[in-house]
Amino acid sequence: MRVLLAGLCTVDQVQRVAEIPAPGEKVRSLSMDVAAGGPAANAAVTVAALGAGATLLTVAGAHPLAALARADLETHGVDLVDLDPERADPPAISAIVVRDSDGERTVVSRNAHASSRFVLSMRSLHARLPHSEDEMPGCVLLDGHHPEVALEVARWAKEHAIPVVLDAGSWKPVFPELLPLVGIAACSSLYRGEDPREYGVPVVITTAGPDPVRWSTADGSGAVPVPVTRARDTLGAGDVWHGAFAYAVARDRGNVPGWIEFANEVAAERVRHEGPRSWTAAVAKMGEVLP
């Protein structure tokens, strides 16, 4: 079983502190980590941790900083397909501060629209997509970054009847073209944009941190509670949720509430652990929870 993911990969520099500093204040960190980041990249690590194949289509490039993200993804079992391997510019870098007492974080970053300007022929992209039946993924997950890539991958998935999940954390200019190609739109509570239902998306989900996850389809709607847990690190929790959800869809078992429940459990496990990758061992066998 495999999930194909397309989207952003950053280099995350994470400092853990007793308190988030006020403007002009200096504090000493309790720990520091460097890892690959970005919605699609973190979701890919989740898919791989759960035991499925994870193929990430992204832009990394040849800059020395990109090697940090590449090494992290390879260590955690992600098959990285770099769509612009000769790119000399540095990758997007996220500066992250995590508060030790409750795991809350602040993030300063540049997204793919600002950091990635590359020319990729569609023929070149299609050559990197699976062709044989054995290589076909059970699900495609997009985060809306690298919009040309997102559109082509979504069209390809639709041609092959592969479910497409969109991580709609925030509205992006590509969404009017992308949403009609999407089967499931998973929006955050901070999503401010047009209703995906207006574009014919059959399943719409809204996450809200520790609050219940709401869902709606043509046949009904409901909410799935989130497990109560003591958060130690919320960094990437939403990305982990999307990766676990895509994994559940790829298994093609259960239903929307069941997929959400599984994703909730995996994301809850992630926030119990400090650091960007310490949680992966704990979720390694959670894929067996699905019937």
C-alpha positions as MATLAB code, in Angstrom:
seq = 'MRVLLAGLCTVDQVQRVAEIPAPGEKVRSLSMDVAAGGPAANAAVTVAALGAGATLLTVAGAHPLAALARADLETHGVDLVDLDPERADPPAISAIVVRDSDGERTVVSRNAHASSRFVLSMRSLHARLPHSEDEMPGCVLLDGHHPEVALEVARWAKEHAIPVVLDAGSWKPVFPELLPLVGIAACSSLYRGEDPREYGVPVVITTAGPDPVRWSTADGSGAVPVPVTRARDTLGAGDVWHGAFAYAVARDRGNVPGWIEFANEVAAERVRHEGPRSWTAAVAKMGEVLP';
ca = [
       0.000    0.000    0.000;
       1.268    3.445   -0.930;
       0.249    7.098   -0.576;
       1.416    9.740   -3.046;
       1.892   13.201   -1.523;
       2.622   16.440   -3.358;
       3.464   19.751   -1.769;
       5.776   21.727    0.432;
       9.022   20.657    2.034;
      10.836   23.090    4.315;
      13.742   22.953    6.722;
      12.406   23.387   10.262;
      14.673   24.801   12.949;
      12.876   24.134   16.248;
      13.784   25.711   19.599;
      12.043   24.514   22.764;
      11.747   27.210   25.463;
      10.278   27.658   28.920;
       8.333   30.708   27.703;
       7.910   32.267   24.276;
       9.905   35.507   24.344;
       8.270   38.918   24.174;
       9.452   41.447   21.554;
      13.013   42.491   22.300;
      13.532   39.698   24.845;
      16.222   37.016   24.614;
      15.795   33.523   26.086;
      17.884   30.390   26.146;
      16.355   27.301   24.555;
      15.956   23.986   26.351;
      16.625   21.996   23.180;
      17.069   22.458   19.433;
      16.128   20.222   16.496;
      16.436   20.437   12.719;
      14.095   18.400   10.524;
      12.156   18.470    7.297;
       8.878   20.321    7.627;
       5.883   21.452    5.624;
       2.396   19.910    5.405;
       3.118   17.308    2.723;
       6.532   16.352    4.130;
       5.265   15.784    7.674;
       2.273   13.868    6.344;
       4.646   11.670    4.332;
       6.677   10.860    7.461;
       3.409    9.870    9.155;
       2.392    7.554    6.318;
       5.799    5.885    6.388;
       5.724    5.568   10.194;
       2.372    3.785    9.946;
       3.949    1.214    7.661;
       2.842    2.252    4.172;
       4.921    3.446    1.256;
       5.160    7.241    1.111;
       6.213    9.014   -2.084;
       6.697   12.783   -1.739;
       6.689   15.022   -4.816;
       8.267   18.318   -3.804;
      11.045   20.794   -4.479;
      14.216   20.335   -2.448;
      17.073   21.469   -4.707;
      20.841   21.349   -4.484;
      21.434   23.928   -1.742;
      23.352   22.494    1.254;
      20.406   23.209    3.571;
      18.196   20.997    1.430;
      20.437   18.068    2.315;
      19.197   18.337    5.922;
      15.591   17.849    4.878;
      16.506   15.132    2.391;
      18.443   13.152    5.003;
      15.607   13.410    7.543;
      12.992   12.192    5.063;
      15.156    9.312    3.870;
      15.900    8.286    7.465;
      12.172    8.079    8.144;
      11.330    6.001    5.096;
       9.989    8.628    2.697;
      10.709    8.226   -1.028;
      11.591   11.773   -2.082;
      11.035   12.812   -5.700;
      12.731   16.175   -6.181;
      11.033   18.085   -9.002;
      13.837   20.655   -9.246;
      17.050   18.903   -8.134;
      19.363   21.522   -9.679;
      17.761   24.454   -7.875;
      20.512   26.512   -6.230;
      18.360   28.732   -4.010;
      17.958   27.728   -0.353;
      14.785   25.873    0.569;
      12.035   27.505    2.591;
      13.129   27.670    6.226;
      10.748   27.747    9.192;
      11.852   29.251   12.498;
       9.789   27.578   15.223;
       9.529   28.134   18.962;
       7.727   25.548   21.129;
       6.633   26.375   24.686;
       7.644   23.619   27.086;
       4.663   23.813   29.450;
       1.903   23.044   26.943;
       3.517   22.370   23.573;
       2.109   25.498   21.919;
       4.248   26.855   19.103;
       4.915   29.907   16.973;
       6.097   29.593   13.376;
       7.738   32.069   11.018;
       8.203   30.774    7.480;
       7.979   31.443    3.774;
       5.715   29.245    1.693;
       6.236   27.714   -1.726;
       4.767   30.672   -3.611;
       7.548   32.898   -2.325;
      10.393   30.396   -2.256;
       9.901   28.197   -5.340;
      10.110   29.490   -8.864;
      10.869   26.594  -11.113;
       9.912   25.476  -14.585;
       8.829   21.866  -14.886;
       7.437   20.401  -18.081;
       4.300   18.356  -17.616;
       5.963   15.544  -19.536;
       8.737   15.517  -16.949;
       6.222   15.446  -14.105;
       4.198   12.606  -15.606;
       7.400   10.594  -16.049;
       7.791   10.701  -12.276;
       4.263    9.450  -11.558;
       3.480    5.732  -11.169;
       2.605    3.833  -14.341;
       2.169    0.178  -13.456;
      -0.803   -1.169  -11.520;
       1.476   -2.387   -8.740;
       2.868    1.113   -8.200;
      -0.476    2.930   -8.046;
      -1.167    4.637   -4.701;
      -4.332    4.054   -2.741;
      -4.649    7.777   -2.048;
      -3.190   11.123   -3.125;
      -2.683   13.930   -0.593;
      -2.129   17.525   -1.723;
      -1.396   20.610    0.375;
      -1.962   23.192   -2.385;
       1.636   24.399   -2.499;
       3.428   24.228   -5.866;
       0.054   24.808   -7.555;
       0.986   23.628  -11.052;
       2.146   20.328   -9.620;
      -0.965   19.998   -7.453;
      -3.235   20.477  -10.461;
      -1.430   17.970  -12.660;
      -1.248   15.342   -9.917;
      -4.951   15.821   -9.148;
      -5.884   15.437  -12.816;
      -3.735   12.324  -13.071;
      -5.330   10.849   -9.941;
      -8.824   11.540  -11.236;
      -7.999    9.780  -14.509;
      -6.936    6.726  -12.509;
      -9.880    6.877  -10.047;
      -7.550    7.444   -7.081;
      -9.036    9.322   -4.086;
      -7.643   12.834   -3.686;
      -7.466   14.415   -0.225;
      -6.732   18.135    0.051;
      -5.120   19.600    3.160;
      -6.983   22.919    3.023;
      -5.378   24.641    5.958;
      -5.827   28.037    4.343;
      -7.297   29.368    1.116;
      -4.868   29.412   -1.835;
      -5.311   30.992   -5.274;
      -5.174   27.578   -6.980;
      -8.221   26.262   -5.096;
     -10.893   27.302   -7.653;
      -9.169   25.043  -10.190;
      -8.112   22.382   -7.716;
     -11.256   21.806   -5.658;
     -13.324   20.306   -8.530;
     -10.680   17.566   -8.742;
     -10.759   16.779   -5.016;
     -12.764   14.030   -3.304;
     -12.131   15.072    0.303;
     -11.306   18.571    1.540;
      -9.969   18.658    5.102;
     -10.095   22.268    6.303;
      -8.739   23.761    9.493;
     -10.815   25.994   11.742;
      -8.693   28.888   10.457;
      -9.730   28.243    6.843;
     -11.158   31.432    5.375;
     -12.342   30.980    1.830;
     -15.067   29.676   -0.399;
     -16.981   26.610    0.738;
     -15.518   23.506   -0.952;
     -19.089   22.219   -1.401;
     -19.649   25.020   -3.912;
     -17.028   23.333   -6.098;
     -18.617   19.904   -5.832;
     -16.319   18.380   -3.203;
     -18.328   15.407   -1.871;
     -16.685   15.163    1.572;
     -15.780   18.212    3.650;
     -14.047   17.938    7.022;
     -13.150   20.664    9.512;
     -10.529   20.125   12.216;
     -10.348   22.405   15.249;
      -7.387   21.414   17.413;
      -8.664   19.669   20.563;
     -12.326   20.190   19.608;
     -14.381   17.558   17.731;
     -13.698   17.114   14.018;
     -16.790   17.873   11.940;
     -17.644   16.169    8.658;
     -20.362   16.350    6.046;
     -21.299   14.340    2.962;
     -24.345   14.137    0.709;
     -25.690   11.423    3.020;
     -25.210   13.105    6.375;
     -22.945   14.899    8.791;
     -21.493   14.514   12.253;
     -18.582   15.128   14.585;
     -15.865   12.868   15.959;
     -14.328   13.748   19.356;
     -10.601   14.178   19.781;
      -8.888   12.112   22.504;
      -8.083   14.066   25.653;
      -4.337   14.123   26.168;
      -1.576   16.215   27.732;
       0.100   18.043   24.874;
       3.868   18.226   24.981;
       4.439   19.451   21.404;
       1.778   20.550   18.915;
       4.191   21.227   16.051;
       2.974   19.483   12.895;
      -0.004   17.867   14.615;
      -2.310   18.887   11.779;
       0.121   17.521    9.196;
       0.284   14.233   11.096;
      -3.520   14.165   11.163;
      -3.688   14.540    7.377;
      -1.065   11.868    6.831;
      -2.913    9.408    9.067;
      -6.205   10.244    7.363;
      -4.709    9.636    3.908;
      -3.286    6.349    5.174;
      -6.742    5.287    6.352;
      -8.315    6.246    3.016;
      -5.633    4.283    1.161;
      -6.509    1.196    3.178;
     -10.014    1.588    1.690;
     -11.742    0.268    4.774;
     -14.255    1.825    7.125;
     -15.972    5.136    6.432;
     -15.447    8.867    6.913;
     -16.085    8.881   10.698;
     -13.828    5.851   11.072;
     -11.019    7.481    9.090;
     -11.347   10.627   11.208;
     -11.273    8.638   14.451;
      -8.061    6.925   13.368;
      -6.441   10.227   12.352;
      -7.484   11.759   15.672;
      -5.797    8.938   17.587;
      -2.550    9.255   15.622;
      -2.434   13.058   15.992;
      -3.114   12.721   19.720;
      -0.172   10.339   19.994;
       2.035   12.821   18.169;
       1.363   15.714   20.604;
       2.296   13.522   23.587;
       5.940   13.547   22.445;
       8.540   16.313   22.405;
      10.445   16.999   19.215;
       9.723   16.776   15.487;
      10.283   13.011   15.096;
      10.204   11.411   18.567;
       6.593   10.304   18.013;
       7.260    8.095   14.985;
       8.204    4.998   16.989;
       5.008    5.248   19.043;
       2.747    5.242   15.979;
       4.694    2.603   14.070;
       2.133   -0.108   14.845;
      -1.016    2.013   14.922;
      -1.842    1.030   11.368;
      -2.844   -2.338   12.748;
      -5.742   -0.667   14.573;
      -7.704   -0.462   11.337;
      -9.767   -3.627   10.678;
];
